[in-house]
mmCIF file of C-alpha atoms and ligand atoms in Angstrom:
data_model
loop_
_atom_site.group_PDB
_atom_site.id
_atom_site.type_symbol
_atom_site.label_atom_id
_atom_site.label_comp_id
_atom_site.label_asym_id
_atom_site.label_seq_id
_atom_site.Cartn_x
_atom_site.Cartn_y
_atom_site.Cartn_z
ATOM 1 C CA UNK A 1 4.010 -45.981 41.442
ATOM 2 C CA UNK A 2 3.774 -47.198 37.747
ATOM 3 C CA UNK A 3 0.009 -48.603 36.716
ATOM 4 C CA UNK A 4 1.230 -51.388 34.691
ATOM 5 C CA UNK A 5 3.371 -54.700 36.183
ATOM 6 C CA UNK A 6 4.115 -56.975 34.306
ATOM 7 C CA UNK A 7 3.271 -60.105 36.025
ATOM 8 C CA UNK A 8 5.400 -63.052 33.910
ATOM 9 C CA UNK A 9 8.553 -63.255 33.684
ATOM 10 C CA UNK A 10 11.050 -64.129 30.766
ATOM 11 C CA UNK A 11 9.162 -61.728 28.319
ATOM 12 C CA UNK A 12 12.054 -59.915 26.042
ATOM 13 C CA UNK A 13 11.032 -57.117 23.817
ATOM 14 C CA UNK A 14 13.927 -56.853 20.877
ATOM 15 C CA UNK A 15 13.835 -53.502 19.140
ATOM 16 C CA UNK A 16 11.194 -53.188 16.431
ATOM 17 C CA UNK A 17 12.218 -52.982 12.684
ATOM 18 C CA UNK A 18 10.811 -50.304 11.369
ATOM 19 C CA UNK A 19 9.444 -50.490 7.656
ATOM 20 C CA UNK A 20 8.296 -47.772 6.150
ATOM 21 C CA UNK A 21 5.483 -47.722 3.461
ATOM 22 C CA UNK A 22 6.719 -48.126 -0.189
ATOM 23 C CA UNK A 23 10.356 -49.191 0.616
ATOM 24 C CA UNK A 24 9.712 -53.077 1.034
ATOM 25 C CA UNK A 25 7.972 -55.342 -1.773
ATOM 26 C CA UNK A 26 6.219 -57.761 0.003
ATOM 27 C CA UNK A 27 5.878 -60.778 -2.501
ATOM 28 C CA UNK A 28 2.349 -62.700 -2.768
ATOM 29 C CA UNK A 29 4.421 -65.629 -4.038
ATOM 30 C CA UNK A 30 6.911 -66.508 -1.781
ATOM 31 C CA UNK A 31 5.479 -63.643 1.011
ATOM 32 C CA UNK A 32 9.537 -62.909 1.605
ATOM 33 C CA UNK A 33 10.550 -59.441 1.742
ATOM 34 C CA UNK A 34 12.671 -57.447 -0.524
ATOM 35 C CA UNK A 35 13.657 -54.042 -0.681
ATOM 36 C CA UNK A 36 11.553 -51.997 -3.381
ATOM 37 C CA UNK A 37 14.408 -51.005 -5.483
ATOM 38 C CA UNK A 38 15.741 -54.050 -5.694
ATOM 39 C CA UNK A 39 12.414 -55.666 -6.848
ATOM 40 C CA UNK A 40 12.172 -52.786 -9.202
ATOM 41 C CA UNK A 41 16.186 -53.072 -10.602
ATOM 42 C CA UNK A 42 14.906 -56.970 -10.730
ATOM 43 C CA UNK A 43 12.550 -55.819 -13.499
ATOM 44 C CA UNK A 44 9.790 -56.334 -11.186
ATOM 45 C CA UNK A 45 10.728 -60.108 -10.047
ATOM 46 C CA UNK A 46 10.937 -61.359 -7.037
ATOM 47 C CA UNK A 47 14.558 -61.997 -6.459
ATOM 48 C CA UNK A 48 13.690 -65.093 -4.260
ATOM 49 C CA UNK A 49 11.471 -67.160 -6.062
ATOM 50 C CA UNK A 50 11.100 -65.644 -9.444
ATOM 51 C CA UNK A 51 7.417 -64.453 -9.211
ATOM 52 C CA UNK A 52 6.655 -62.470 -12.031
ATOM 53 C CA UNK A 53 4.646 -59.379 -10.566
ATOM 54 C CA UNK A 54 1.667 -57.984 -12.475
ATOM 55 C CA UNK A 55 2.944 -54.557 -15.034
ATOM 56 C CA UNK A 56 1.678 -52.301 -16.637
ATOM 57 C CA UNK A 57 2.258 -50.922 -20.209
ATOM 58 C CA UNK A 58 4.437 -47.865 -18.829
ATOM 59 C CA UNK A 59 6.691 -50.475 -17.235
ATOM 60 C CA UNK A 60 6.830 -52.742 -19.988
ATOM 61 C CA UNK A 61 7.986 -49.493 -22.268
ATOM 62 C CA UNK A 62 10.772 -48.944 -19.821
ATOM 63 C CA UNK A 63 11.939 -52.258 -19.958
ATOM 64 C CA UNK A 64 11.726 -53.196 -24.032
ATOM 65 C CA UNK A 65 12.578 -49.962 -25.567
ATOM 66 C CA UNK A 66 15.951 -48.143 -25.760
ATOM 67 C CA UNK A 67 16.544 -45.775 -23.485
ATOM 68 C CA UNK A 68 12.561 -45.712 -22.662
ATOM 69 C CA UNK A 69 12.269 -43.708 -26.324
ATOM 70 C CA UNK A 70 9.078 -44.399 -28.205
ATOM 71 C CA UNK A 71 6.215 -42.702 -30.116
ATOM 72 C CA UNK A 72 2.715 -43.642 -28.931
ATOM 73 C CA UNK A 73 0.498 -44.416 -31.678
ATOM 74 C CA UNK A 74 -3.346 -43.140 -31.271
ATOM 75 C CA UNK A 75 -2.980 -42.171 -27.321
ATOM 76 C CA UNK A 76 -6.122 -40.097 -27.671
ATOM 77 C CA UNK A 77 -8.813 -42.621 -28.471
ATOM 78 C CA UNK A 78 -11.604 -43.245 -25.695
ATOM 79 C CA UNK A 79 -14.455 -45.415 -25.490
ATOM 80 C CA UNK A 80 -18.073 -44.537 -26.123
ATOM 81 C CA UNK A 81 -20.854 -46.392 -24.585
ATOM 82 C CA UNK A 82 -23.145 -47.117 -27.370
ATOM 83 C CA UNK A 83 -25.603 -49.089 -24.952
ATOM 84 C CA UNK A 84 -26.049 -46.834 -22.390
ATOM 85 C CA UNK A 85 -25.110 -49.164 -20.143
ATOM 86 C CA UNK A 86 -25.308 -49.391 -16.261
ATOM 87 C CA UNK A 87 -24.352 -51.783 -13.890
ATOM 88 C CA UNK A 88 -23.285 -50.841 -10.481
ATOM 89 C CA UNK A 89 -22.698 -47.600 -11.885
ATOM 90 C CA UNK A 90 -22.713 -46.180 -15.039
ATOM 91 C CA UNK A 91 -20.214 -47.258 -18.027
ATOM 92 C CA UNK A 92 -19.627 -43.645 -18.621
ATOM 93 C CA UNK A 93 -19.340 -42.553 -15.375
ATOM 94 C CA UNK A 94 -16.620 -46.256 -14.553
ATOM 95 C CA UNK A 95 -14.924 -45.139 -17.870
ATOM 96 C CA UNK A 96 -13.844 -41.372 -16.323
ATOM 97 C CA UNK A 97 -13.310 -42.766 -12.568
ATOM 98 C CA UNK A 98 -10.512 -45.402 -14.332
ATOM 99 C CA UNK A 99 -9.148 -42.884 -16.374
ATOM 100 C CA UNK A 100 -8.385 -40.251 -13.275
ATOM 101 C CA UNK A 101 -7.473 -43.269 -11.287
ATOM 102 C CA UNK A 102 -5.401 -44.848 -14.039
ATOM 103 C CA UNK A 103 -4.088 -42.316 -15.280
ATOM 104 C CA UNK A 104 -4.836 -44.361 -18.941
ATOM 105 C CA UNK A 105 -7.409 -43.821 -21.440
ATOM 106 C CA UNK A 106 -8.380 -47.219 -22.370
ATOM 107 C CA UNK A 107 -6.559 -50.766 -21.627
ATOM 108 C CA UNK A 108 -4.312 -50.889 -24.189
ATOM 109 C CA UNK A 109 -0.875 -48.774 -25.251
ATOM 110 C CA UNK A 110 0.732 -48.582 -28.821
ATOM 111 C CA UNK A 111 4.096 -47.782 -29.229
ATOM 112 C CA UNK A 112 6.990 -47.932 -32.069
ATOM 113 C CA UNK A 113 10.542 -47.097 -30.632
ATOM 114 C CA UNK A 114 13.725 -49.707 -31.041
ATOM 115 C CA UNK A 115 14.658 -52.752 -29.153
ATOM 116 C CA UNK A 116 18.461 -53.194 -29.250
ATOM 117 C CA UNK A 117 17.963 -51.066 -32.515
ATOM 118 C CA UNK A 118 15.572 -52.909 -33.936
ATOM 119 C CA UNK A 119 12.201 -50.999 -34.899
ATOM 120 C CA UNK A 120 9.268 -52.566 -33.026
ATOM 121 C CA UNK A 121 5.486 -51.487 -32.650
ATOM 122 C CA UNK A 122 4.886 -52.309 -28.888
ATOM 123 C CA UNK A 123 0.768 -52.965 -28.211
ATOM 124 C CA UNK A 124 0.660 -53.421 -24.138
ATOM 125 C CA UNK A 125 -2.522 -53.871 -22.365
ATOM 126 C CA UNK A 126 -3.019 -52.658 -18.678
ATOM 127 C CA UNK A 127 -4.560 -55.035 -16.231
ATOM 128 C CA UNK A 128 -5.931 -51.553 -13.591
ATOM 129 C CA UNK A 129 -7.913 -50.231 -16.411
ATOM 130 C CA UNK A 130 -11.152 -52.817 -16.071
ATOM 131 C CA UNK A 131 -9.086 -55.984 -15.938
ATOM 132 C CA UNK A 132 -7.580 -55.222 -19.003
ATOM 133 C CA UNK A 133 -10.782 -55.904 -20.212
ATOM 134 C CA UNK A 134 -10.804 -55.778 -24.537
ATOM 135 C CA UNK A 135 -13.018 -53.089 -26.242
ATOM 136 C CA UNK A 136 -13.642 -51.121 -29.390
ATOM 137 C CA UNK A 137 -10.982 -48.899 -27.950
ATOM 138 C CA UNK A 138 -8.326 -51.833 -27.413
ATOM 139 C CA UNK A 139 -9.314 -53.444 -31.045
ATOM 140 C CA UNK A 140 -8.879 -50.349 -32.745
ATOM 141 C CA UNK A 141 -5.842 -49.593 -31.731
ATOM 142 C CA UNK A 142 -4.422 -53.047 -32.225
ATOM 143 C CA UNK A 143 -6.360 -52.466 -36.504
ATOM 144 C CA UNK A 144 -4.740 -48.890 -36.419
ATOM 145 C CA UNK A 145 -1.033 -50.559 -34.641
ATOM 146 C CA UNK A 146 -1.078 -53.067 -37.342
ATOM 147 C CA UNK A 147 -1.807 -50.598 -40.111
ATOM 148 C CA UNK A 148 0.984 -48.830 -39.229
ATOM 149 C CA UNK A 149 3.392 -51.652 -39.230
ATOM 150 C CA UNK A 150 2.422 -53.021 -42.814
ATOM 151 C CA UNK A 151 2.681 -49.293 -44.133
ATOM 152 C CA UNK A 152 6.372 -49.009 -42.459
ATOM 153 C CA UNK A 153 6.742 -52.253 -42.229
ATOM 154 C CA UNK A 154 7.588 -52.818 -38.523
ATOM 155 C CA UNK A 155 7.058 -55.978 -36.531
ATOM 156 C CA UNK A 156 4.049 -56.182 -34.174
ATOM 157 C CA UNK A 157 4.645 -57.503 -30.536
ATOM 158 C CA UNK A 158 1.351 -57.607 -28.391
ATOM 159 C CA UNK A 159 1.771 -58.334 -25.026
ATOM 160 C CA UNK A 160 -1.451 -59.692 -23.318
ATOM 161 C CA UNK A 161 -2.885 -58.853 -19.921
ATOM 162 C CA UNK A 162 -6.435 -59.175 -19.687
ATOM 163 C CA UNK A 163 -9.613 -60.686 -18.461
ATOM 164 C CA UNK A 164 -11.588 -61.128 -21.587
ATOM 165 C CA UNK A 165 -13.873 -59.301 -23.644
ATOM 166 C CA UNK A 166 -15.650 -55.861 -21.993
ATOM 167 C CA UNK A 167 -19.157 -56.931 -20.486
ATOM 168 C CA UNK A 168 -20.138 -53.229 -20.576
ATOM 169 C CA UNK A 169 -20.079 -52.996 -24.446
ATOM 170 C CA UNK A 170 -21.237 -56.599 -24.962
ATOM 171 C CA UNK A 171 -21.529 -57.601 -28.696
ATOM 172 C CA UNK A 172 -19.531 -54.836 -29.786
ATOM 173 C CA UNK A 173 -16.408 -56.099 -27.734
ATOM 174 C CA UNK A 174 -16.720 -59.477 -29.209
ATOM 175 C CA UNK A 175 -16.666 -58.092 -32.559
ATOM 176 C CA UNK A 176 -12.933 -56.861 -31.456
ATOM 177 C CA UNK A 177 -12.216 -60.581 -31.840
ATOM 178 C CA UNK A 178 -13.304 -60.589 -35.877
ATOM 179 C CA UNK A 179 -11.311 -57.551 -36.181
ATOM 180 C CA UNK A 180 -8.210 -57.708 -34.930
ATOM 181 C CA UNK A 181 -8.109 -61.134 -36.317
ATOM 182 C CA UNK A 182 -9.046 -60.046 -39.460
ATOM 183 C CA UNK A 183 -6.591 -57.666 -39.680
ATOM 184 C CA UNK A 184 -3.710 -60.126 -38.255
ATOM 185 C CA UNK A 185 -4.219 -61.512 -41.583
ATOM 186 C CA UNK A 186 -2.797 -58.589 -43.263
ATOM 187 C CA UNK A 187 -0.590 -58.354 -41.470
ATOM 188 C CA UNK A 188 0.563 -62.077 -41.998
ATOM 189 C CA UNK A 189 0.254 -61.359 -45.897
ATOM 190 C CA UNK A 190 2.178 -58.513 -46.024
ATOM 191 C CA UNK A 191 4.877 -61.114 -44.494
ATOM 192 C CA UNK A 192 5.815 -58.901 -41.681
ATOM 193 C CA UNK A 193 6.150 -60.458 -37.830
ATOM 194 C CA UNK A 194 3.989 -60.704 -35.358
ATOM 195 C CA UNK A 195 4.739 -62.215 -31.727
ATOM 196 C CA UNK A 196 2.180 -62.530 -28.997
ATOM 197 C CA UNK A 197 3.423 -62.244 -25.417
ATOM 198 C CA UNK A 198 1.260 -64.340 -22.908
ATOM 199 C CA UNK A 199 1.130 -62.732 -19.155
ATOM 200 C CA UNK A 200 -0.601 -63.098 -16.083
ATOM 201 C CA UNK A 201 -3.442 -63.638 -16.738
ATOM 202 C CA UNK A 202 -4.125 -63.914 -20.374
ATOM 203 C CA UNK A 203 -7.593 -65.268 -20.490
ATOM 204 C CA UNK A 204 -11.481 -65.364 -22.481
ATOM 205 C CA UNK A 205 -11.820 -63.174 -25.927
ATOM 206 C CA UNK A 206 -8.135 -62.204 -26.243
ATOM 207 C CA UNK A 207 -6.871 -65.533 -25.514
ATOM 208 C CA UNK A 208 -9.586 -66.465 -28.154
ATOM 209 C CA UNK A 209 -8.210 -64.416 -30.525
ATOM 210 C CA UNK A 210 -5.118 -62.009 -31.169
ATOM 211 C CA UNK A 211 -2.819 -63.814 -28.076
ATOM 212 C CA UNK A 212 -3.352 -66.915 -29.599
ATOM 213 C CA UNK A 213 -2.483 -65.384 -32.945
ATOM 214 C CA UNK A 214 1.442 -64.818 -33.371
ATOM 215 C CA UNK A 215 3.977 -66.115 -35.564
ATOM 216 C CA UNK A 216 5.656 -66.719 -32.218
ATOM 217 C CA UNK A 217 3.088 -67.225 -28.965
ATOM 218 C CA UNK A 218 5.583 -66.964 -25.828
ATOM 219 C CA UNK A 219 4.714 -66.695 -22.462
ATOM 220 C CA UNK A 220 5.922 -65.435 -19.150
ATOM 221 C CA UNK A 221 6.755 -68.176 -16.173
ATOM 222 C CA UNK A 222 3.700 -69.702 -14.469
ATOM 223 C CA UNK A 223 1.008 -67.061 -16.313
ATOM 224 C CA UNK A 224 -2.576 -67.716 -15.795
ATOM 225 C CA UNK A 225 -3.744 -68.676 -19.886
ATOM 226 C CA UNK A 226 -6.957 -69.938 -20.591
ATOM 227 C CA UNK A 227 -10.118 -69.721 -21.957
ATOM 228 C CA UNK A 228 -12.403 -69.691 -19.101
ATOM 229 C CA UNK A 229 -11.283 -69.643 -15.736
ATOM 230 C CA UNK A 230 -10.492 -73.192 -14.269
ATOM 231 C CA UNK A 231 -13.598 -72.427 -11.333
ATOM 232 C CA UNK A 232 -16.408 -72.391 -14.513
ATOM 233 C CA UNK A 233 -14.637 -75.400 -16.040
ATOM 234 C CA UNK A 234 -14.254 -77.140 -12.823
ATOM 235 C CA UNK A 235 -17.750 -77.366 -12.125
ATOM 236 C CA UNK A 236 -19.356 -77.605 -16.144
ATOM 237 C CA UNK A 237 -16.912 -80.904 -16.126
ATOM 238 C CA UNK A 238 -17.476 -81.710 -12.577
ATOM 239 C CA UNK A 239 -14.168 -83.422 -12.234
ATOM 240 C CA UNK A 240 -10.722 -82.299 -10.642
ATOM 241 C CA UNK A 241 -8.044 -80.630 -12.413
ATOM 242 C CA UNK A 242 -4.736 -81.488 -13.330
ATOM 243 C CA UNK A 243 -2.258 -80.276 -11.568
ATOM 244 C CA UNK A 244 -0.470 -76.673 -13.069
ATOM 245 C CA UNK A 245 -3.517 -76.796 -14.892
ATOM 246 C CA UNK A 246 -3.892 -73.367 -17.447
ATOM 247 C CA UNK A 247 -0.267 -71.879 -16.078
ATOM 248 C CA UNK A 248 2.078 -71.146 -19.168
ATOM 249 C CA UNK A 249 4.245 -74.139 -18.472
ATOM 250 C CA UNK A 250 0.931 -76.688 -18.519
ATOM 251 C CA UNK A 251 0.333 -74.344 -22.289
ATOM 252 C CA UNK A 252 3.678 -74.979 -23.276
ATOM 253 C CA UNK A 253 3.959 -78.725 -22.669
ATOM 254 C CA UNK A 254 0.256 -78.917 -24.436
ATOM 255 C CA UNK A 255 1.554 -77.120 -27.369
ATOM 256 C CA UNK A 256 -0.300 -73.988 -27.504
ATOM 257 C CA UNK A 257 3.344 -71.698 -26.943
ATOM 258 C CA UNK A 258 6.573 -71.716 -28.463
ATOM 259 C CA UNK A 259 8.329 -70.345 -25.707
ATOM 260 C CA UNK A 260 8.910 -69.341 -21.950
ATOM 261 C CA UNK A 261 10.749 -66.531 -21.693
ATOM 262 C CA UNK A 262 11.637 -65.553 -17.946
ATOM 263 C CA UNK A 263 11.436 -61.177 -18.026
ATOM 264 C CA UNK A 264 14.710 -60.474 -17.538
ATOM 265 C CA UNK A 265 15.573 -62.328 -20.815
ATOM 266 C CA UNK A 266 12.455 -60.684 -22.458
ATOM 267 C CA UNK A 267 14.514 -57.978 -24.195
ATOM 268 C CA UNK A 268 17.573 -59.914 -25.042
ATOM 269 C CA UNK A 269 15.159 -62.857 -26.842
ATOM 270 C CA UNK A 270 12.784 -60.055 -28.357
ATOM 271 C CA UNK A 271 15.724 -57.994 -30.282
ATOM 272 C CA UNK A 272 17.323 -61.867 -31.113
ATOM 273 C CA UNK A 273 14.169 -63.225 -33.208
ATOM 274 C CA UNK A 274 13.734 -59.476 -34.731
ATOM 275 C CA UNK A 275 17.536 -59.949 -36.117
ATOM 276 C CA UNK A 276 16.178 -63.544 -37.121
ATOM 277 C CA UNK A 277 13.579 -62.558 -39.034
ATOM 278 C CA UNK A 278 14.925 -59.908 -40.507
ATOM 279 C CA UNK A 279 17.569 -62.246 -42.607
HETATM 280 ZN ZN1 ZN B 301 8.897 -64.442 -4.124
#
């Protein structure tokens, strides 16, 4: 005699489709699925609706440089914590969990290799290492990047990913801002290019400074880019927001970008405007 009846009738059970972990994306956009590789041969796009998913610097190497060659400039720097600070842990202690966890020493990458076989220095930040969050470490190597290019004279690309300036080593991460701008300057006066590349989310000291910064600010589709985040502003101006407010497309038609360029043209555009400015 079986313990279990089932009591209703017209209950069908189809055959359960089995996904295993890591072989589906799953995108937050659109919340279709696609299969992984496909996503991934889709530079990371969803396929259906075009959602840009959040990438890191190793991806974005693949993707712009030939054949995934490059040098990395300065891959051993590492932060200090010159205030000793704590919050829910300590900085120093945060700084080596993100690192094993990251595998990344800080939240930015330099890199010179070739698009199309054009020489380009590559900056990339990385979102996982503390939201992308810029300091001494990620100014540096954007000064140190950007001496490098004026002595070989290389164009710069920086491609921004971040949440602002690092809380944990407060006044000297805002001086990052001063710096890198400073030396953007150079960089400007030795005549040699520099594009900024917007993505999701580009936002507080690095929009307030080197993203905002290029010869050429472009942007990828529907990016958050702002200076605050639109909850703070929401409630200092205590009125409702316009629709598509801070996405790239709201920048774009406010005239704070020059371009949108969807990922999978990203390459194609990038090695186009080096041959531009070039002749
Ligand atoms: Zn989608």
């Amino acid at each position: 005699m079986s313990w279990f009846n089932r009591k209703k009738s017209g209950i069908t059970t189809s055959e359960k489709k089995e996904t295993p972990g890591g072989l589906w994306y799953k995108c937050p956009s659109c919340k279709k699925l696609t299969p992984s590789d496909e996503q991934l041969h889709n530079l990371y796009v969803c396929p259906v609706c075009d959602y840009h998913e959040k990438i890191g610097s190793k991806e974005y190497f693949e993707i712009l440089f030939d054949d995934n060659e490059f040098m990395e400039l300065d891959a051993e720097i590492v932060a200090t914590d010159p205030l000793n600070f704590t919050d829910t842990k300590k900085y120093v202690d945060r700084l080596v969990d993100t690192q094993k966890k990251t595998h990344l020493k800080d939240a930015l990458r330099s890199a010179h290799g070739k698009v199309e076989g054009e020489d380009l220095v590559v900056a990339c930040m990385d979102f996982t290492f503390i939201g992308g969050s810029m300091g001494a470490v990620v100014g540096e190597k954007i000064s140190r990047a950007i001496d490098y290019c004026i002595e070989k004279r290389i164009p710069l690309l920086i491609i921004s990913k971040s949440g602002g300036a690092r809380m944990m080593e407060a006044a000297f991460s805002l001086m990052q801002m001063a710096k890198t701008s400073a030396k953007l300057s150079l960089l400007a006066e030795a005549k040699i290019p520099y594009i900024s590349l917007l993505t999701d989310p580009t936002t507080g000291g690095v929009t307030a400074s080197y993203a905002m910064l290029g010869d050429l600010n472009i942007a990828e589709p529907d990016a958050l880019i702002g200076f605050a985040g639109p909850r703070v502003i929401k409630e200092t101006i205590k009125k409702d927001l316009p629709k598509g407010f801070q996405t790239s497309e709201f920048v774009l038609e406010h005239g704070f970008l020059d371009k949108i360029v969807n990922r999978k043209e990203l390459k194609k555009t990038l090695a186009q405007l080096l041959q531009l400015f070039k002749n």
